[in-house]
Every structure is written in C-alpha cells, then in structure tokens.
C-alpha cells in the first residue's frame, strides 16, 4: 500500500505557545496527533512524550516482533489492535511517571489520536477529545468518540442546540494520558477504500470548524498540504482559540 500524507500545526490566535504535537511515520504507516494540557509548557512535554513513545514502540516492534511488550495482550483484540493499544498505554505510563517524579510536571497530560494502516485495515486508537475522521466519496464521517464531559451529557440525555452551545464545561475531558497509572484505550477498525482520506486533528480544529466546513475543504482541495493549510487557516479565522493541528493521510492500496 501507499499512504500519501501531510501535516501541520499552528499556535492559534490566542495562545502564546503550542502544546500540540504530531508525528508522521510513513515507513510504519503510523500517524499521530496529541494535544497536551498543563501549565508552564508541561502540556507540550506530555504531547511530545506521547507521540515519541508510540512512534518508538512501533519502530521497535517492526524490527523485532518477538520483543517483550510492557503490557499483556488483550485476548479480545487481534495483534494489530493490541499493538496500537499497548503503544498508547506505554506512552501513558511514561507521562504518568514524569508527572509523578517532578513537581513542575504535576497534572500534565495529553490526548492522543493515531491511525495505523496494516495490510487492508486502518486501526484507529485514541484517548481524549482529539478526533479522527474519514473522508470518503465526498462525505466526512467522525470515527472516534470524544472522551469529554459534553459528550457524556449528550449520551445521557438529549441537549438542545442552545444547551450544547452554552455548555459551561466544553473543554473538560474525562480521559487523557498521564492522569492515572493505567488508561483505557479505544481501538476501532476501518476497512479503507482507495482514495479515503483520514483526518487526525486536535480540538483546536474541530472546535472552531464545523464538520460540513471541513468536508467542503477536503472536497474541493485534493492536494493534502493545501487542504491542511486551509483547515488551519479557517480555524484561525474563526477565532483560533486553541492550538490547531491537522494530519491528512490518503490511502492507496497496493
């Protein structure tokens, strides 16, 4: 298979430093976005640890498939699902260790979204409210489910559009890397079709640009680097309240 990819990040219009990080590893068919949180730039460190640890775990396990994993395999998941979940759990452990050992990093954490293409399947792993979408045949579909307080309320009871708009805790996430010693990782699978574009983004994009707007940009902009720039520009034009990160990966089968 061949994966065509582009990625970019921007500090946004309101923040003075960027706590997002992303990583593109075409050789491993692995793509990651992480949105850090915590004062004194510790969010930036948490998100950097997340992408680096997951990336290094994939490099190690692709060279030595018999290497010992730091967590037991879940029998309900196949090898590729376990590999992605284990890499994210390892990243969580590293962030938690650092946050626990150095007071200046106390309370730091990060979201993570990742896509790994293995043969003819795309595996999506995530923790937090960063998102993965799939753009197929002109339509954009959200693959991940936000681990956020707002989404919990939406699932528990129907909120009116006005209540959603005025919800006071939109930025509160209920699951993140680094918050606890162990973390629950959601892993899903998508059977990609030729030309599918996977969009990975922090909430600096999805919180400022609507799904129909993202769909429209992807529909009229086939060049991934240009589409990335246009998505980030639109988030900033809408206010740029947060750091904005976007990775686009187009699937081409063998």
mmCIF file of C-alpha atoms in Angstrom:
data_model
loop_
_atom_site.group_PDB
_atom_site.id
_atom_site.type_symbol
_atom_site.label_atom_id
_atom_site.label_comp_id
_atom_site.label_asym_id
_atom_site.label_seq_id
_atom_site.Cartn_x
_atom_site.Cartn_y
_atom_site.Cartn_z
ATOM 1 C CA UNK A 1 0.000 0.000 0.000
ATOM 2 C CA UNK A 2 0.996 3.651 -0.291
ATOM 3 C CA UNK A 3 -0.034 6.366 2.143
ATOM 4 C CA UNK A 4 0.064 9.965 0.930
ATOM 5 C CA UNK A 5 0.351 12.295 3.918
ATOM 6 C CA UNK A 6 0.610 15.928 5.022
ATOM 7 C CA UNK A 7 0.557 17.525 8.448
ATOM 8 C CA UNK A 8 0.848 20.918 10.100
ATOM 9 C CA UNK A 9 0.380 22.649 13.447
ATOM 10 C CA UNK A 10 -0.184 26.286 14.453
ATOM 11 C CA UNK A 11 -0.182 28.039 17.803
ATOM 12 C CA UNK A 12 -3.534 29.668 17.017
ATOM 13 C CA UNK A 13 -4.569 33.258 17.692
ATOM 14 C CA UNK A 14 -4.954 33.282 21.490
ATOM 15 C CA UNK A 15 -2.178 31.094 22.945
ATOM 16 C CA UNK A 16 1.481 32.064 23.375
ATOM 17 C CA UNK A 17 2.900 28.565 22.965
ATOM 18 C CA UNK A 18 1.903 25.365 21.188
ATOM 19 C CA UNK A 19 1.128 22.309 23.319
ATOM 20 C CA UNK A 20 0.135 20.139 20.326
ATOM 21 C CA UNK A 21 2.486 17.643 18.702
ATOM 22 C CA UNK A 22 2.124 15.349 15.722
ATOM 23 C CA UNK A 23 4.196 12.586 14.165
ATOM 24 C CA UNK A 24 4.094 11.046 10.709
ATOM 25 C CA UNK A 25 5.917 7.741 10.180
ATOM 26 C CA UNK A 26 5.148 6.689 6.588
ATOM 27 C CA UNK A 27 7.534 3.699 6.801
ATOM 28 C CA UNK A 28 5.482 2.342 9.706
ATOM 29 C CA UNK A 29 2.165 3.522 8.209
ATOM 30 C CA UNK A 30 1.571 5.290 11.535
ATOM 31 C CA UNK A 31 0.222 8.806 12.086
ATOM 32 C CA UNK A 32 -0.360 10.547 15.429
ATOM 33 C CA UNK A 33 -1.747 13.806 16.857
ATOM 34 C CA UNK A 34 -1.551 14.722 20.566
ATOM 35 C CA UNK A 35 -2.968 17.777 22.352
ATOM 36 C CA UNK A 36 -1.196 18.462 25.640
ATOM 37 C CA UNK A 37 -2.503 20.116 28.785
ATOM 38 C CA UNK A 38 -0.835 21.518 31.901
ATOM 39 C CA UNK A 39 0.782 24.774 32.923
ATOM 40 C CA UNK A 40 4.326 26.015 32.323
ATOM 41 C CA UNK A 41 4.665 24.292 28.942
ATOM 42 C CA UNK A 42 4.259 20.839 30.531
ATOM 43 C CA UNK A 43 1.414 20.061 28.119
ATOM 44 C CA UNK A 44 3.870 20.399 25.264
ATOM 45 C CA UNK A 45 6.168 17.911 27.013
ATOM 46 C CA UNK A 46 3.327 15.455 27.618
ATOM 47 C CA UNK A 47 2.218 15.506 23.986
ATOM 48 C CA UNK A 48 5.832 15.134 22.798
ATOM 49 C CA UNK A 49 6.354 12.100 25.058
ATOM 50 C CA UNK A 50 3.105 10.615 23.715
ATOM 51 C CA UNK A 51 3.997 10.811 20.036
ATOM 52 C CA UNK A 52 7.626 9.815 20.603
ATOM 53 C CA UNK A 53 6.837 6.785 22.779
ATOM 54 C CA UNK A 54 4.175 5.442 20.424
ATOM 55 C CA UNK A 55 6.437 6.017 17.418
ATOM 56 C CA UNK A 56 9.425 4.311 19.083
ATOM 57 C CA UNK A 57 7.277 1.360 20.131
ATOM 58 C CA UNK A 58 6.243 0.826 16.509
ATOM 59 C CA UNK A 59 9.813 1.073 15.266
ATOM 60 C CA UNK A 60 10.972 -1.445 17.879
ATOM 61 C CA UNK A 61 8.192 -3.954 17.269
ATOM 62 C CA UNK A 62 8.514 -3.780 13.483
ATOM 63 C CA UNK A 63 12.212 -4.706 13.770
ATOM 64 C CA UNK A 64 11.680 -7.387 16.419
ATOM 65 C CA UNK A 65 8.201 -8.890 16.529
ATOM 66 C CA UNK A 66 9.290 -11.192 19.371
ATOM 67 C CA UNK A 67 10.282 -8.317 21.654
ATOM 68 C CA UNK A 68 8.687 -8.342 25.095
ATOM 69 C CA UNK A 69 5.762 -5.954 25.428
ATOM 70 C CA UNK A 70 5.278 -3.893 28.605
ATOM 71 C CA UNK A 71 1.597 -4.917 28.885
ATOM 72 C CA UNK A 72 -0.238 -8.207 28.431
ATOM 73 C CA UNK A 73 -2.188 -8.720 25.243
ATOM 74 C CA UNK A 74 -5.961 -8.426 25.417
ATOM 75 C CA UNK A 75 -7.385 -11.707 24.120
ATOM 76 C CA UNK A 76 -10.431 -9.846 22.774
ATOM 77 C CA UNK A 77 -8.188 -7.943 20.347
ATOM 78 C CA UNK A 78 -6.052 -9.075 17.422
ATOM 79 C CA UNK A 79 -2.314 -8.426 17.129
ATOM 80 C CA UNK A 80 -2.610 -5.035 15.424
ATOM 81 C CA UNK A 81 -5.274 -3.793 17.848
ATOM 82 C CA UNK A 82 -3.131 -4.891 20.790
ATOM 83 C CA UNK A 83 -0.039 -3.295 19.291
ATOM 84 C CA UNK A 84 -1.724 0.090 18.983
ATOM 85 C CA UNK A 85 -3.333 -0.064 22.432
ATOM 86 C CA UNK A 86 -0.067 -1.186 24.044
ATOM 87 C CA UNK A 87 1.925 1.634 22.464
ATOM 88 C CA UNK A 88 -0.578 4.187 23.779
ATOM 89 C CA UNK A 89 -0.583 2.585 27.247
ATOM 90 C CA UNK A 90 3.214 2.786 27.249
ATOM 91 C CA UNK A 91 3.023 6.487 26.402
ATOM 92 C CA UNK A 92 0.573 6.956 29.287
ATOM 93 C CA UNK A 93 2.941 5.215 31.699
ATOM 94 C CA UNK A 94 5.884 7.409 30.645
ATOM 95 C CA UNK A 95 3.881 10.618 31.073
ATOM 96 C CA UNK A 96 2.479 9.497 34.428
ATOM 97 C CA UNK A 97 5.997 8.622 35.652
ATOM 98 C CA UNK A 98 7.354 12.027 34.699
ATOM 99 C CA UNK A 99 4.377 13.876 36.175
ATOM 100 C CA UNK A 100 4.752 11.908 39.419
ATOM 101 C CA UNK A 101 8.519 12.330 39.752
ATOM 102 C CA UNK A 102 8.872 16.055 39.045
ATOM 103 C CA UNK A 103 6.631 18.575 40.782
ATOM 104 C CA UNK A 104 6.751 21.065 37.902
ATOM 105 C CA UNK A 105 5.063 18.471 35.691
ATOM 106 C CA UNK A 106 2.340 17.513 38.172
ATOM 107 C CA UNK A 107 -1.049 17.288 36.496
ATOM 108 C CA UNK A 108 0.248 17.316 32.942
ATOM 109 C CA UNK A 109 -1.480 15.149 30.386
ATOM 110 C CA UNK A 110 -2.407 14.840 26.756
ATOM 111 C CA UNK A 111 -4.983 13.495 24.354
ATOM 112 C CA UNK A 112 -3.857 11.188 21.564
ATOM 113 C CA UNK A 113 -5.306 10.011 18.261
ATOM 114 C CA UNK A 114 -3.499 7.619 15.962
ATOM 115 C CA UNK A 115 -4.086 5.712 12.760
ATOM 116 C CA UNK A 116 -2.078 2.662 11.740
ATOM 117 C CA UNK A 117 -2.572 1.103 8.322
ATOM 118 C CA UNK A 118 -1.923 -2.649 8.438
ATOM 119 C CA UNK A 119 -2.476 -4.520 5.185
ATOM 120 C CA UNK A 120 -6.040 -3.637 4.123
ATOM 121 C CA UNK A 121 -7.260 -2.345 7.513
ATOM 122 C CA UNK A 122 -6.886 1.028 9.227
ATOM 123 C CA UNK A 123 -6.692 0.811 13.022
ATOM 124 C CA UNK A 124 -7.702 3.903 14.980
ATOM 125 C CA UNK A 125 -6.580 4.307 18.600
ATOM 126 C CA UNK A 126 -7.459 7.249 20.815
ATOM 127 C CA UNK A 127 -7.797 8.741 24.275
ATOM 128 C CA UNK A 128 -9.384 12.168 24.845
ATOM 129 C CA UNK A 129 -11.228 14.569 22.559
ATOM 130 C CA UNK A 130 -8.850 14.864 19.626
ATOM 131 C CA UNK A 131 -10.526 13.287 16.610
ATOM 132 C CA UNK A 132 -10.122 11.036 13.594
ATOM 133 C CA UNK A 133 -12.434 11.451 10.606
ATOM 134 C CA UNK A 134 -12.672 9.537 7.334
ATOM 135 C CA UNK A 135 -13.432 11.452 4.130
ATOM 136 C CA UNK A 136 -14.896 9.071 1.549
ATOM 137 C CA UNK A 137 -16.763 9.781 -1.680
ATOM 138 C CA UNK A 138 -17.331 13.412 -0.738
ATOM 139 C CA UNK A 139 -18.640 12.695 2.761
ATOM 140 C CA UNK A 140 -16.841 13.244 6.091
ATOM 141 C CA UNK A 141 -17.537 10.810 8.953
ATOM 142 C CA UNK A 142 -16.208 11.038 12.511
ATOM 143 C CA UNK A 143 -14.578 7.739 13.545
ATOM 144 C CA UNK A 144 -13.631 8.487 17.152
ATOM 145 C CA UNK A 145 -15.920 9.342 20.046
ATOM 146 C CA UNK A 146 -14.914 12.276 22.260
ATOM 147 C CA UNK A 147 -13.944 11.321 25.810
ATOM 148 C CA UNK A 148 -15.422 14.579 27.088
ATOM 149 C CA UNK A 149 -17.926 15.724 29.697
ATOM 150 C CA UNK A 150 -20.070 17.271 26.971
ATOM 151 C CA UNK A 151 -20.236 14.004 25.055
ATOM 152 C CA UNK A 152 -21.153 12.137 28.258
ATOM 153 C CA UNK A 153 -24.055 14.565 28.734
ATOM 154 C CA UNK A 154 -25.109 14.134 25.112
ATOM 155 C CA UNK A 155 -25.180 10.347 25.528
ATOM 156 C CA UNK A 156 -27.035 10.530 28.849
ATOM 157 C CA UNK A 157 -29.722 12.948 27.728
ATOM 158 C CA UNK A 158 -30.555 14.943 24.660
ATOM 159 C CA UNK A 159 -29.382 18.522 24.867
ATOM 160 C CA UNK A 160 -30.869 21.252 22.712
ATOM 161 C CA UNK A 161 -28.510 23.045 20.288
ATOM 162 C CA UNK A 162 -28.722 26.075 22.598
ATOM 163 C CA UNK A 163 -27.759 23.978 25.632
ATOM 164 C CA UNK A 164 -24.807 22.492 23.730
ATOM 165 C CA UNK A 165 -23.702 25.983 22.647
ATOM 166 C CA UNK A 166 -23.869 27.293 26.227
ATOM 167 C CA UNK A 167 -22.489 24.189 27.949
ATOM 168 C CA UNK A 168 -20.088 25.579 30.600
ATOM 169 C CA UNK A 169 -17.519 22.761 30.563
ATOM 170 C CA UNK A 170 -16.898 22.121 26.879
ATOM 171 C CA UNK A 171 -13.157 21.732 27.374
ATOM 172 C CA UNK A 172 -13.384 19.173 30.192
ATOM 173 C CA UNK A 173 -12.169 15.740 29.082
ATOM 174 C CA UNK A 174 -12.886 12.615 31.096
ATOM 175 C CA UNK A 175 -9.988 10.526 29.803
ATOM 176 C CA UNK A 176 -6.403 11.512 28.960
ATOM 177 C CA UNK A 177 -2.862 10.173 29.012
ATOM 178 C CA UNK A 178 -0.902 10.901 32.191
ATOM 179 C CA UNK A 179 -3.858 11.363 34.537
ATOM 180 C CA UNK A 180 -3.706 7.864 36.050
ATOM 181 C CA UNK A 181 -1.251 4.975 36.132
ATOM 182 C CA UNK A 182 -3.465 2.989 33.762
ATOM 183 C CA UNK A 183 -5.633 4.181 30.909
ATOM 184 C CA UNK A 184 -8.428 2.709 28.807
ATOM 185 C CA UNK A 185 -7.630 2.959 25.101
ATOM 186 C CA UNK A 186 -10.370 2.853 22.467
ATOM 187 C CA UNK A 187 -9.345 0.993 19.303
ATOM 188 C CA UNK A 188 -11.574 0.700 16.250
ATOM 189 C CA UNK A 189 -11.031 -0.560 12.745
ATOM 190 C CA UNK A 190 -11.969 0.864 9.380
ATOM 191 C CA UNK A 191 -11.865 -1.020 6.079
ATOM 192 C CA UNK A 192 -10.402 1.718 3.889
ATOM 193 C CA UNK A 193 -11.346 2.218 0.276
ATOM 194 C CA UNK A 194 -8.969 3.577 -2.381
ATOM 195 C CA UNK A 195 -8.687 7.338 -2.036
ATOM 196 C CA UNK A 196 -10.037 7.539 1.515
ATOM 197 C CA UNK A 197 -8.538 10.482 3.421
ATOM 198 C CA UNK A 198 -8.127 10.126 7.176
ATOM 199 C CA UNK A 199 -8.146 13.413 9.087
ATOM 200 C CA UNK A 200 -6.490 13.482 12.529
ATOM 201 C CA UNK A 201 -6.909 16.726 14.455
ATOM 202 C CA UNK A 202 -6.797 18.422 17.834
ATOM 203 C CA UNK A 203 -9.917 20.151 19.126
ATOM 204 C CA UNK A 204 -8.385 23.456 18.056
ATOM 205 C CA UNK A 205 -9.652 22.466 14.608
ATOM 206 C CA UNK A 206 -12.836 20.511 15.361
ATOM 207 C CA UNK A 207 -13.923 23.062 17.965
ATOM 208 C CA UNK A 208 -13.655 26.009 15.565
ATOM 209 C CA UNK A 209 -14.554 24.496 12.172
ATOM 210 C CA UNK A 210 -17.775 22.561 11.607
ATOM 211 C CA UNK A 211 -17.821 19.117 10.029
ATOM 212 C CA UNK A 212 -19.601 20.449 6.901
ATOM 213 C CA UNK A 213 -16.902 23.131 6.531
ATOM 214 C CA UNK A 214 -14.127 20.527 6.832
ATOM 215 C CA UNK A 215 -15.949 18.317 4.347
ATOM 216 C CA UNK A 216 -16.231 21.195 1.880
ATOM 217 C CA UNK A 217 -12.494 21.975 2.065
ATOM 218 C CA UNK A 218 -11.496 18.329 1.586
ATOM 219 C CA UNK A 219 -13.941 18.003 -1.300
ATOM 220 C CA UNK A 220 -12.514 20.921 -3.271
ATOM 221 C CA UNK A 221 -8.829 20.582 -2.319
ATOM 222 C CA UNK A 222 -7.257 17.275 -3.397
ATOM 223 C CA UNK A 223 -3.716 18.437 -2.537
ATOM 224 C CA UNK A 224 -3.291 17.343 1.083
ATOM 225 C CA UNK A 225 -0.780 20.024 2.061
ATOM 226 C CA UNK A 226 -3.063 22.761 0.734
ATOM 227 C CA UNK A 227 -6.100 21.224 2.448
ATOM 228 C CA UNK A 228 -4.147 21.128 5.730
ATOM 229 C CA UNK A 229 -3.275 24.808 5.427
ATOM 230 C CA UNK A 230 -6.846 25.777 4.539
ATOM 231 C CA UNK A 231 -8.276 23.876 7.509
ATOM 232 C CA UNK A 232 -5.882 25.585 9.916
ATOM 233 C CA UNK A 233 -6.493 28.984 8.322
ATOM 234 C CA UNK A 234 -10.251 28.524 8.737
ATOM 235 C CA UNK A 235 -9.844 27.633 12.436
ATOM 236 C CA UNK A 236 -7.744 30.750 12.975
ATOM 237 C CA UNK A 237 -10.188 32.913 11.014
ATOM 238 C CA UNK A 238 -12.974 31.645 13.286
ATOM 239 C CA UNK A 239 -11.057 32.885 16.323
ATOM 240 C CA UNK A 240 -8.174 30.440 16.717
ATOM 241 C CA UNK A 241 -8.958 29.955 20.405
ATOM 242 C CA UNK A 242 -6.582 26.996 20.743
ATOM 243 C CA UNK A 243 -3.556 25.396 19.122
ATOM 244 C CA UNK A 244 -4.555 23.819 15.803
ATOM 245 C CA UNK A 245 -3.089 20.584 14.453
ATOM 246 C CA UNK A 246 -4.099 18.589 11.407
ATOM 247 C CA UNK A 247 -2.733 15.454 9.717
ATOM 248 C CA UNK A 248 -4.227 14.120 6.479
ATOM 249 C CA UNK A 249 -3.444 10.606 5.226
ATOM 250 C CA UNK A 250 -4.762 9.291 1.901
ATOM 251 C CA UNK A 251 -4.922 5.526 1.435
ATOM 252 C CA UNK A 252 -3.774 3.900 -1.806
ATOM 253 C CA UNK A 253 -3.939 0.074 -1.859
ATOM 254 C CA UNK A 254 -1.129 -1.981 -3.346
#
